[in-house]
Coordinates of N, CA and C in Angstrom, one line a residue:
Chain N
X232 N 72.3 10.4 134.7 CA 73.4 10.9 135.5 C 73.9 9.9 136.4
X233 N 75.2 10.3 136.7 CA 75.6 9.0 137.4 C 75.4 9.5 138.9
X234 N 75.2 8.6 139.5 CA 75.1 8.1 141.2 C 75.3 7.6 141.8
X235 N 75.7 7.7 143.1 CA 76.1 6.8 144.0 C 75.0 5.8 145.0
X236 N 75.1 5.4 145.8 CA 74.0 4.6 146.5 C 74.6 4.1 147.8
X237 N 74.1 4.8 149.3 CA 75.2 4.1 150.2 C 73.8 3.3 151.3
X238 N 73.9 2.1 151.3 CA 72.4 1.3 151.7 C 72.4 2.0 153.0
X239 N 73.1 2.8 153.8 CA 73.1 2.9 155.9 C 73.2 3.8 155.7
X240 N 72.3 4.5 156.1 CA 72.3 6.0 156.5 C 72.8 6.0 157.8
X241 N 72.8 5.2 158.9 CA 73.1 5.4 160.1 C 73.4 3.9 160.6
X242 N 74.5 3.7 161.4 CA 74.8 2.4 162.0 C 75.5 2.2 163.4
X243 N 74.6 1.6 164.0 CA 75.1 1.7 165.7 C 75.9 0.1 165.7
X244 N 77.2 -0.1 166.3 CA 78.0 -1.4 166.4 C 78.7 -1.1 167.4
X245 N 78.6 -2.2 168.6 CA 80.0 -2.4 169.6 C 81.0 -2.5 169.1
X246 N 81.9 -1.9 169.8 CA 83.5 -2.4 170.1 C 83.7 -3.8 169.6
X247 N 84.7 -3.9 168.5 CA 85.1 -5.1 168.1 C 84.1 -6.0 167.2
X248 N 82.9 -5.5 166.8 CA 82.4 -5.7 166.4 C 82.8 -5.9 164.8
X249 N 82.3 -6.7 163.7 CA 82.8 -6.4 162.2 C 81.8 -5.5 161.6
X250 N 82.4 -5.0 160.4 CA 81.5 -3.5 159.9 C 81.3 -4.1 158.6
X251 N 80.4 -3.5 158.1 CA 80.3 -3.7 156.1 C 79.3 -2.5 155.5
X252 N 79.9 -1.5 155.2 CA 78.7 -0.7 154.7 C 78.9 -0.4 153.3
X253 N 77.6 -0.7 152.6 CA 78.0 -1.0 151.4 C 77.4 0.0 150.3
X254 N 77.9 0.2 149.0 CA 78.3 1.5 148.4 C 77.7 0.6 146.4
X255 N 76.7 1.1 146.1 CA 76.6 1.0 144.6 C 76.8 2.5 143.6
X256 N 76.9 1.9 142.5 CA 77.4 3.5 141.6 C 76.4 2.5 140.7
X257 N 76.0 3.8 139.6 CA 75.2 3.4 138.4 C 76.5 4.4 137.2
X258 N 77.2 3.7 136.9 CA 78.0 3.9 135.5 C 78.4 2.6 134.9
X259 N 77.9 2.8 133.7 CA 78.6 1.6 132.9 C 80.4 1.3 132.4
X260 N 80.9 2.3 132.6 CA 82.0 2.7 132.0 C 83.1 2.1 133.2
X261 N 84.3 2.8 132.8 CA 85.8 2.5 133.5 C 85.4 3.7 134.8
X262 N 85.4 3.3 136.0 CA 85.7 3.9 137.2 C 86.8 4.1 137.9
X263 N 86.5 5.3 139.0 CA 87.6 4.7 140.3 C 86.7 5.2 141.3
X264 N 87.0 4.5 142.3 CA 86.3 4.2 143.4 C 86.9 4.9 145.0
X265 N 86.2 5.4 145.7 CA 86.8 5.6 146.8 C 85.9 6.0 147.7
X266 N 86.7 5.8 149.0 CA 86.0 5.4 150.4 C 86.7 6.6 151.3
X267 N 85.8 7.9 151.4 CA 86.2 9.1 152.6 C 86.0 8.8 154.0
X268 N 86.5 9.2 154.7 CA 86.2 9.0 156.2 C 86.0 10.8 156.8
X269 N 85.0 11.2 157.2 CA 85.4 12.6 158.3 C 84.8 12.1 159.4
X270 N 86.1 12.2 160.4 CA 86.0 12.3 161.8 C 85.5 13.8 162.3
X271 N 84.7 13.7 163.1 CA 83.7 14.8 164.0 C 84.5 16.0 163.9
X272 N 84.2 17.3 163.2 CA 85.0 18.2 163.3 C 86.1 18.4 162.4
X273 N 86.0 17.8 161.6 CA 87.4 17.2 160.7 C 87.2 17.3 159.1
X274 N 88.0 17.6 158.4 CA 87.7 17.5 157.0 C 87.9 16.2 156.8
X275 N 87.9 15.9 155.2 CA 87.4 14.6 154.7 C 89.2 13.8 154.5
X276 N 89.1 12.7 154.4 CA 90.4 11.9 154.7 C 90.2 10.8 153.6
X277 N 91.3 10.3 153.0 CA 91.5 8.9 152.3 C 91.2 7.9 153.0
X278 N 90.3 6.7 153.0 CA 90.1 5.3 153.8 C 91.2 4.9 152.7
X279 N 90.7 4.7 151.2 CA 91.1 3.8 150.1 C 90.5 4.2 148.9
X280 N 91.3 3.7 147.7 CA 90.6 4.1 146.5 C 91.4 2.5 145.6
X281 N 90.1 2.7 144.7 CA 90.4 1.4 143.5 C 90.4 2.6 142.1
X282 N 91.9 1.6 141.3 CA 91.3 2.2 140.2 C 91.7 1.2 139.2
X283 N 92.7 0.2 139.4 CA 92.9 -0.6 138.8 C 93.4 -1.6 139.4
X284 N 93.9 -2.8 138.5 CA 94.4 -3.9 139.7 C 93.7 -4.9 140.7
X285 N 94.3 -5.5 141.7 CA 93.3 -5.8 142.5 C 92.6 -5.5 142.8
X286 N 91.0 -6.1 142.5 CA 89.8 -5.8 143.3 C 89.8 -5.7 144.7
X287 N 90.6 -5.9 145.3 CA 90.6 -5.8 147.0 C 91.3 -5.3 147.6
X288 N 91.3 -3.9 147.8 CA 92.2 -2.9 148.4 C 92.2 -3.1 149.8
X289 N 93.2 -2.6 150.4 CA 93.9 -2.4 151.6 C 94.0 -0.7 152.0
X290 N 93.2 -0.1 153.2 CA 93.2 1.1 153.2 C 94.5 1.3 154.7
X291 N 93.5 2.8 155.0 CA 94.1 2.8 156.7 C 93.3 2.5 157.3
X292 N 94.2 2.3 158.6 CA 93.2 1.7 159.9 C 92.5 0.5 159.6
X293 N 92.9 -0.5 159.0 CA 92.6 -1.8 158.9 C 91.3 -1.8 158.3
X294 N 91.0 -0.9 157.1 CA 89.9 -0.9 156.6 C 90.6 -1.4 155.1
X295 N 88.7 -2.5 154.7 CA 89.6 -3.3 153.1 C 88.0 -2.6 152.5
X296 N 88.1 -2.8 151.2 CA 87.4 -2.6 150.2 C 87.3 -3.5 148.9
X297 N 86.2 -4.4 148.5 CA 86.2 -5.0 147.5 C 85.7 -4.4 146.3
X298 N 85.8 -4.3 144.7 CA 85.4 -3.8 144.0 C 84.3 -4.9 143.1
X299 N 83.6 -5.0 143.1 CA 82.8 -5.8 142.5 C 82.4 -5.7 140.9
X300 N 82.6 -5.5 140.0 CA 82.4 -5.0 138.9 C 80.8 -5.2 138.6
X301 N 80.7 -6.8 138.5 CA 79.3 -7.3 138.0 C 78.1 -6.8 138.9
X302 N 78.4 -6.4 140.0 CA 77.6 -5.8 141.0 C 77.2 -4.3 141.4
X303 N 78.2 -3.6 140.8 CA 78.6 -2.4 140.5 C 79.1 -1.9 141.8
X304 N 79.1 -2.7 142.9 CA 79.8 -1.9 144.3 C 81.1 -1.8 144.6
X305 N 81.2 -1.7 145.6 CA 82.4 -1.1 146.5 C 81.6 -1.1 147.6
X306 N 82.0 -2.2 148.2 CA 81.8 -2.3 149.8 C 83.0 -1.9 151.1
X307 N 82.7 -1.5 152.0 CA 83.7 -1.3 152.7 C 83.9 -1.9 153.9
X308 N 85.0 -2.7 154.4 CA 84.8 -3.8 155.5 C 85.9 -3.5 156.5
X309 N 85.6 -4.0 158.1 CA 86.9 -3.9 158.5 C 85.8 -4.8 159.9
X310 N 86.8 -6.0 160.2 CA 86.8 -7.0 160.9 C 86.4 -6.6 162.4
X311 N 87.1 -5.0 162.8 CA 87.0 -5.5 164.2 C 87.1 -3.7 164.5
X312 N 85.5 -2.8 164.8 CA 86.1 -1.6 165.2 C 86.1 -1.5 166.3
X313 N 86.6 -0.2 166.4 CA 87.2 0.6 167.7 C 86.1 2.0 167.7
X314 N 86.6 2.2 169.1 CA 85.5 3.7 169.2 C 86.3 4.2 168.7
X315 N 87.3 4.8 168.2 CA 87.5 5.9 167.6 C 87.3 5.6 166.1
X316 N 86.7 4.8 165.5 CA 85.7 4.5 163.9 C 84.7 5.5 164.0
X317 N 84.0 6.2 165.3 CA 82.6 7.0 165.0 C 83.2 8.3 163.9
X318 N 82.6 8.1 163.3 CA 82.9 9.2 161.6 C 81.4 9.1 160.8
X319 N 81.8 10.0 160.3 CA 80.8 9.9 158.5 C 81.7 9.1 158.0
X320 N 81.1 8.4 157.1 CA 81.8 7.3 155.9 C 81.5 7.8 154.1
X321 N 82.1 7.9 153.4 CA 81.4 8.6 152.0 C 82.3 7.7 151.0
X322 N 81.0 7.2 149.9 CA 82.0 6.7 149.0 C 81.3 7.2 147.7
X323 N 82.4 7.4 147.2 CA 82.6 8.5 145.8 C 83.1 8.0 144.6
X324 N 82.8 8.1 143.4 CA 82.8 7.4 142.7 C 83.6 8.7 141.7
X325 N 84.7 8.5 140.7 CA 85.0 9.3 139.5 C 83.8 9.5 138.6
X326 N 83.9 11.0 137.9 CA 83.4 11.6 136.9 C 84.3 11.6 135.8
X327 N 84.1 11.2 134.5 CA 85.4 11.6 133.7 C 84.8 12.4 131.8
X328 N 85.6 13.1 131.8 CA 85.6 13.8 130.9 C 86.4 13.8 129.3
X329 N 86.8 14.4 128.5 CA 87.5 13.8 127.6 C 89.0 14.2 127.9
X330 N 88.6 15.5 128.8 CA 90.4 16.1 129.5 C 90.8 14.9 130.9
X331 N 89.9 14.5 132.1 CA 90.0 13.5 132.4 C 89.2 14.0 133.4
X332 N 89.0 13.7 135.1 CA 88.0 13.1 135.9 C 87.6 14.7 136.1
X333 N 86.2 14.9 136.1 CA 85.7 16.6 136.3 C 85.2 16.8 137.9
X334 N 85.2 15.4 138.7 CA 85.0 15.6 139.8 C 84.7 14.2 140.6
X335 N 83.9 14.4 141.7 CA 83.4 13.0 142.4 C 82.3 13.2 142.7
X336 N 81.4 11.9 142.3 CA 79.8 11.9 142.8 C 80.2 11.1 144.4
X337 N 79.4 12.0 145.2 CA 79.4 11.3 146.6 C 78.1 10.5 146.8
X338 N 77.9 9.5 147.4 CA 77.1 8.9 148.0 C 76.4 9.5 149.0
X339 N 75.6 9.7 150.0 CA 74.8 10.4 151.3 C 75.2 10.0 152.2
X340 N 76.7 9.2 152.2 CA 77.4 9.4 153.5 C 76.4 8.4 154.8
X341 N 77.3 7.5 155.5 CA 76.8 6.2 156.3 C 77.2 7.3 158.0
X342 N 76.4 7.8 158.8 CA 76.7 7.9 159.9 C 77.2 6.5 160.7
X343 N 78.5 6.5 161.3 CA 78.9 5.0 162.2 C 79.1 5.4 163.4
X344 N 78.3 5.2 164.6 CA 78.6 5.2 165.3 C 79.1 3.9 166.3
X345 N 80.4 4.0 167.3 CA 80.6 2.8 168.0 C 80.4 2.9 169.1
X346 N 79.7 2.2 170.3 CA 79.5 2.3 171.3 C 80.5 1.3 171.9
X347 N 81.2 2.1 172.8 CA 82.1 1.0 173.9 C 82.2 -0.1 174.5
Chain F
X198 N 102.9 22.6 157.7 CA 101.4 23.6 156.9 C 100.5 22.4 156.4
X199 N 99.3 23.0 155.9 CA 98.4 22.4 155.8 C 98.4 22.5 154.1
X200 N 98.2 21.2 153.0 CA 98.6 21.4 152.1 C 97.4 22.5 151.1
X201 N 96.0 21.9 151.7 CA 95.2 22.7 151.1 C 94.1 23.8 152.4
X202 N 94.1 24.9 151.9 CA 93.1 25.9 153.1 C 92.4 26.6 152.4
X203 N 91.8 26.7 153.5 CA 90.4 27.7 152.8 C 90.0 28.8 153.9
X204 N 89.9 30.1 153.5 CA 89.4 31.1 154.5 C 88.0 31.8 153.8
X205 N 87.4 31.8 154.9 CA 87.3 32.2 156.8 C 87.0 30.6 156.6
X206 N 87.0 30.2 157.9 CA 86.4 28.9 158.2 C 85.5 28.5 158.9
X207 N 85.1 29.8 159.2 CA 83.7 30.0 159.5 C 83.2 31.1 159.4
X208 N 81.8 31.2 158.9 CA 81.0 33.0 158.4 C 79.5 33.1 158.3
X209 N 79.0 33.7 159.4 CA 77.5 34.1 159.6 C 77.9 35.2 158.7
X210 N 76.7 35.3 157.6 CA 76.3 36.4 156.9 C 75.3 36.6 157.0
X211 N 74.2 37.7 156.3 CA 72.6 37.9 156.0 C 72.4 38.0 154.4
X212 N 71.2 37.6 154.7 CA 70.7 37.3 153.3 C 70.6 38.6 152.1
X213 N 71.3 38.4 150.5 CA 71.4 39.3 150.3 C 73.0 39.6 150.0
X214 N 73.6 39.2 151.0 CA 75.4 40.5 151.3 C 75.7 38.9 150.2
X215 N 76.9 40.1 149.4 CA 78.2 39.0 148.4 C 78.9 38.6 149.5
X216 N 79.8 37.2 149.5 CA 80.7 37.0 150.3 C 81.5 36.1 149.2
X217 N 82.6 35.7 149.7 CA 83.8 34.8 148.4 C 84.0 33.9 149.8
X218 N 84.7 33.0 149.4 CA 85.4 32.0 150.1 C 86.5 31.5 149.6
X219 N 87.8 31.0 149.9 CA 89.0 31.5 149.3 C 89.7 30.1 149.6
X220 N 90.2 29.3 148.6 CA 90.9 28.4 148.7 C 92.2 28.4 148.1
X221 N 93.5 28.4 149.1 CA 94.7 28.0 148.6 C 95.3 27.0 148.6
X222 N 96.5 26.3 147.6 CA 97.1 25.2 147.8 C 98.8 25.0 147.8
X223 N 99.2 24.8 148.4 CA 100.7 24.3 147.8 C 100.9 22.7 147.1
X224 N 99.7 21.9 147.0 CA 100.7 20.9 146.3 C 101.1 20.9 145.0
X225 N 100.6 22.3 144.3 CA 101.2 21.8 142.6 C 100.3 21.8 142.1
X226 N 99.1 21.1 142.2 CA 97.5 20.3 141.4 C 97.4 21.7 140.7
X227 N 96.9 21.1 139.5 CA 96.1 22.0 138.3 C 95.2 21.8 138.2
X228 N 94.2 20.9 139.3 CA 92.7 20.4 139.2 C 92.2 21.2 140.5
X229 N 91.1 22.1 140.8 CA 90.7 22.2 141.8 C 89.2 22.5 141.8
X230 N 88.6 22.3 142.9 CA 87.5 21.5 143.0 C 86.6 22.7 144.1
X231 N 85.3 22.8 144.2 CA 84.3 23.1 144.9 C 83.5 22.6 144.8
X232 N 82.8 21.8 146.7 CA 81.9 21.2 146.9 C 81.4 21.9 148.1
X233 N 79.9 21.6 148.3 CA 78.7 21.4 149.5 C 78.6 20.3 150.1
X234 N 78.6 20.6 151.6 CA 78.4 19.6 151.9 C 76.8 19.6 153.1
X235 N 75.8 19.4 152.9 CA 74.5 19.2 153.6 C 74.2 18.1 154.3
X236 N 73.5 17.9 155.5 CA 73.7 16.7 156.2 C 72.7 15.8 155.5
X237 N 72.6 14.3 155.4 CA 72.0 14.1 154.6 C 72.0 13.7 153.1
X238 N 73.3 14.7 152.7 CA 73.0 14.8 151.5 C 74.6 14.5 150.7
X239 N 75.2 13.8 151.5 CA 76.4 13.9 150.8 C 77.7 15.2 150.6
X240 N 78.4 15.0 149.6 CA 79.0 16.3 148.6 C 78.7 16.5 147.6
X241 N 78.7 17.5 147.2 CA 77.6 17.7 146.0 C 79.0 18.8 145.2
X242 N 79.3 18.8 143.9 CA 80.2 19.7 143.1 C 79.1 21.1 142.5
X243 N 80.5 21.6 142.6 CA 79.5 23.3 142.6 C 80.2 23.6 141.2
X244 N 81.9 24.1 141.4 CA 82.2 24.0 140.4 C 83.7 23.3 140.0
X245 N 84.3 23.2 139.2 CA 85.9 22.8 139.4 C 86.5 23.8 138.3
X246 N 87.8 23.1 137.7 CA 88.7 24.1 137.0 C 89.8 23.3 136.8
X247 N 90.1 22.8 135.7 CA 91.6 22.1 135.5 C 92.5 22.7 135.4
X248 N 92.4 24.4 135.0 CA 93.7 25.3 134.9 C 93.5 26.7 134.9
X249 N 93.8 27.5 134.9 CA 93.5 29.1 135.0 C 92.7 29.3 133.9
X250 N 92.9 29.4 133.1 CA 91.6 29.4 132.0 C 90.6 28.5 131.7
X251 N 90.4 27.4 132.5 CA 89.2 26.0 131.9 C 88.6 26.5 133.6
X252 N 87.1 26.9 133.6 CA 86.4 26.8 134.6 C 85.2 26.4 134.0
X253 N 84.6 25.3 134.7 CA 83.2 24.2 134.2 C 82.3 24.4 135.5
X254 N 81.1 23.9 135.4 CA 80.0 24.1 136.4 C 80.1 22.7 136.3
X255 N 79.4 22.6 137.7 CA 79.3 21.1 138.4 C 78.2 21.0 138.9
X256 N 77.0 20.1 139.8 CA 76.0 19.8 139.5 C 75.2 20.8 139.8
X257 N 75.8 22.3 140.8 CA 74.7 22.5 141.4 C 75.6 24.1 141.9
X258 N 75.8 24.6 140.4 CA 76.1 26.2 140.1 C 75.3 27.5 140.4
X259 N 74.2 27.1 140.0 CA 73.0 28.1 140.4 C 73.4 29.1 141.5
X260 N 73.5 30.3 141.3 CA 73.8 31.4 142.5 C 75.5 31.4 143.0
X261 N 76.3 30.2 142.4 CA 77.8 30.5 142.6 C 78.3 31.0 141.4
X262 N 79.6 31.7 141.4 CA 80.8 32.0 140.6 C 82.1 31.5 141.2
X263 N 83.2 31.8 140.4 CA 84.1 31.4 141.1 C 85.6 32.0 140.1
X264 N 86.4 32.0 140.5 CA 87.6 33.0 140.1 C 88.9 32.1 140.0
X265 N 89.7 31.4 138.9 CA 90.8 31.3 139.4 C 91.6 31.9 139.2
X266 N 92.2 32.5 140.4 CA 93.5 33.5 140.0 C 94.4 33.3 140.0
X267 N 95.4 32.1 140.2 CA 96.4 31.6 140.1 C 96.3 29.8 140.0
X268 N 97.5 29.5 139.5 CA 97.1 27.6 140.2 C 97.1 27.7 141.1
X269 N 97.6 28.6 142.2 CA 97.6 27.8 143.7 C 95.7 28.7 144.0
X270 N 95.3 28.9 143.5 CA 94.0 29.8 144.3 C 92.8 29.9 143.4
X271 N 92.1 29.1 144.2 CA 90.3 29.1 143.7 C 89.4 29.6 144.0
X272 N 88.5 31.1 144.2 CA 87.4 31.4 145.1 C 86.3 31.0 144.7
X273 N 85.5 30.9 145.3 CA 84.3 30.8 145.2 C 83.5 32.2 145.8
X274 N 82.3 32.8 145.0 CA 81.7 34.0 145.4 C 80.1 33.5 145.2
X275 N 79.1 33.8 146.6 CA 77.6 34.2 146.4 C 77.6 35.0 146.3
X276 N 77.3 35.6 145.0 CA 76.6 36.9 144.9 C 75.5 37.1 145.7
X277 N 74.6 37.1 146.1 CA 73.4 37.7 146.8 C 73.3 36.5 147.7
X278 N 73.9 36.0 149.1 CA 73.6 34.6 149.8 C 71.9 34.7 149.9
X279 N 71.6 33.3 149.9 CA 70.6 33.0 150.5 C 70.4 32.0 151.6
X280 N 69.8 31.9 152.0 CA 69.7 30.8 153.7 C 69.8 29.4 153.2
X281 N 69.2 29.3 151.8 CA 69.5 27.4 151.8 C 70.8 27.6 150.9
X282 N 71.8 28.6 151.2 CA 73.1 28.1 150.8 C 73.6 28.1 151.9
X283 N 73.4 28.2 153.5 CA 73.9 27.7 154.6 C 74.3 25.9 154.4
X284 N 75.3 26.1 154.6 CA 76.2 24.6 154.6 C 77.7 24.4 154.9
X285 N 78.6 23.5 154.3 CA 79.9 23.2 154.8 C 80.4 23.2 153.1
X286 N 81.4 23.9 152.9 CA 82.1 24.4 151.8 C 83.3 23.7 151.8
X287 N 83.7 22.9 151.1 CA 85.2 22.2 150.8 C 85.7 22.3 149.0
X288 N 87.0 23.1 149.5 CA 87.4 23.0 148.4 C 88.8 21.9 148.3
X289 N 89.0 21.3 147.3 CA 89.6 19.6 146.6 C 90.9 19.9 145.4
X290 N 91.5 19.9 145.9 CA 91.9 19.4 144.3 C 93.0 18.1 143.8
X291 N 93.4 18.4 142.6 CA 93.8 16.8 142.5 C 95.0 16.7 141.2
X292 N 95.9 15.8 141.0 CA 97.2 15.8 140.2 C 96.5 15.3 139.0
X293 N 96.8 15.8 137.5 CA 96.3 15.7 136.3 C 97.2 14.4 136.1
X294 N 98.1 14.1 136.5 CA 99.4 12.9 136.3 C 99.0 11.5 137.5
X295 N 98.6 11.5 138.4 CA 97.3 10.4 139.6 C 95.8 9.7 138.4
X296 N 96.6 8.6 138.1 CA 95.8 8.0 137.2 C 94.9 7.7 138.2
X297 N 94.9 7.6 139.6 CA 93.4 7.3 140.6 C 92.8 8.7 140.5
X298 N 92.8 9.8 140.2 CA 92.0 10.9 139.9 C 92.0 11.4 141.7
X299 N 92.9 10.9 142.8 CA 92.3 11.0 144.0 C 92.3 12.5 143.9
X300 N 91.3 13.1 145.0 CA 90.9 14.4 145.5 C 91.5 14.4 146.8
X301 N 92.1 16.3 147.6 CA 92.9 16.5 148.5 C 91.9 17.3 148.8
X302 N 91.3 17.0 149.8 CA 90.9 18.1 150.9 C 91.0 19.2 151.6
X303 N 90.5 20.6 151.1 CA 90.8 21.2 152.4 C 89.6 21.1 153.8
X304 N 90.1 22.0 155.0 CA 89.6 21.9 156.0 C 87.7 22.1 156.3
X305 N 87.7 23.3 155.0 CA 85.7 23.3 154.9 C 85.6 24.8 155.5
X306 N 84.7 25.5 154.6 CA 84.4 26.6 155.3 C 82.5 26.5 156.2
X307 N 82.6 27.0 157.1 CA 81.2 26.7 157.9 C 80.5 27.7 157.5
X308 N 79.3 28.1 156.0 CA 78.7 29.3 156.0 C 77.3 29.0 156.3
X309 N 76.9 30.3 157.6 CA 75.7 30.0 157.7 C 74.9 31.8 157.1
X310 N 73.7 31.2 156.4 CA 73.0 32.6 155.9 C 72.0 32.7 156.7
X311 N 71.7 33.7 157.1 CA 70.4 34.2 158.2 C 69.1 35.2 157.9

């Protein structure tokens, strides 16, 4: 079965600090990739998604994402947070079918918290 | 408006009573989705549905059903809740023509069983 793998269950970082939490899948096949954000209280939000093209996406809020193929990841980076980054982080990976994707495997989600 | 909802958005039941949870949408999508979400544990797919007649089980069916009754409307029903189905309910769905397959969020329902 396919899975995701998110190495930080939990991550404490200052202000301005750089982030990297990093995200494996076990499928051998054609993917797409993507990086949830829920803020406290909040349903789930688009960071970014890969599905073809450049391996290095550009999301919101100054968040990038590399696709690594040989590696099988999707890492997610952003140079410099801000307190308002404290969120769940979730990276999800496509299921696909012969009609086409039947859903998303989530990873167990990176708690990020930023201290001021 | 909000493109995708779900009612109640929040629901203490007891263990035992049927309850449904009720997801509407306006964007159009023919794909819609139910997930759990447990702390810990990610989202986990319960069940989905590419069209009024195609409904599939997803990883973790056991004790759900679900109804579509229109494209715009997905429920989801426990028949008999039990306490480890206390969690956070989001229903998803997604454009059959979005070669990124992305998923649209609704807001989450909060069920807790007692």
């Amino acid at each position: 079965a396919q899975s995701v793998s998110q190495h930080n269950h939990h991550v404490i970082l200052s202000e301005a600090a750089s982030l990297e939490l990093g995200c494996n899948y076990s499928y051998g096949g054609t993917v797409n990739l993507f990086w949830y954000v829920q803020y406290p209280g909040q349903h789930l939000q688009l960071l970014l998604k890969y599905f073809s093209g450049d391996p290095l996406v550009k999301g919101i809020k100054g968040f990038e994402a590399e696709f690594i193929k040989s590696k099988f990841s999707f890492n997610l980076r952003k140079p410099s947070v801000q307190w308002s980054d404290t969120a769940e982080y979730f990276c999800a990976v496509s299921m696909y079918s012969g009609g086409g994707a039947d859903g998303l495997t989530f990873g167990k989600g990176t708690h990020l918290i930023i201290q001021p | 408006d909000a493109d995708v909802t779900q009612t109640p958005r929040n629901r203490i039941t007891k263990t035992g009573k049927r309850i449904m949870l009720e997801c509407s949408q306006t964007k159009g999508h023919d794909r819609m989705y139910w997930y759990r979400q447990d702390p810990g544990l990610g989202l986990r797919l319960i069940y989905y549905s590419f069209d009024v007649k195609d409904i599939n089980k997803g990883e973790i069916s056991d004790g759900y059903s679900v109804s579509r009754q229109a494209q715009a409307k997905f429920s989801l029903s426990l028949e008999s809740a039990i306490p480890n189905q206390t969690a956070l309910y989001f229903c998803a769905t997604s454009d059959p023509g979005d070669p990124s397959y992305e998923q649209y969020f609704g807001p989450g329902t909060r069920l807790t069983v007692t």
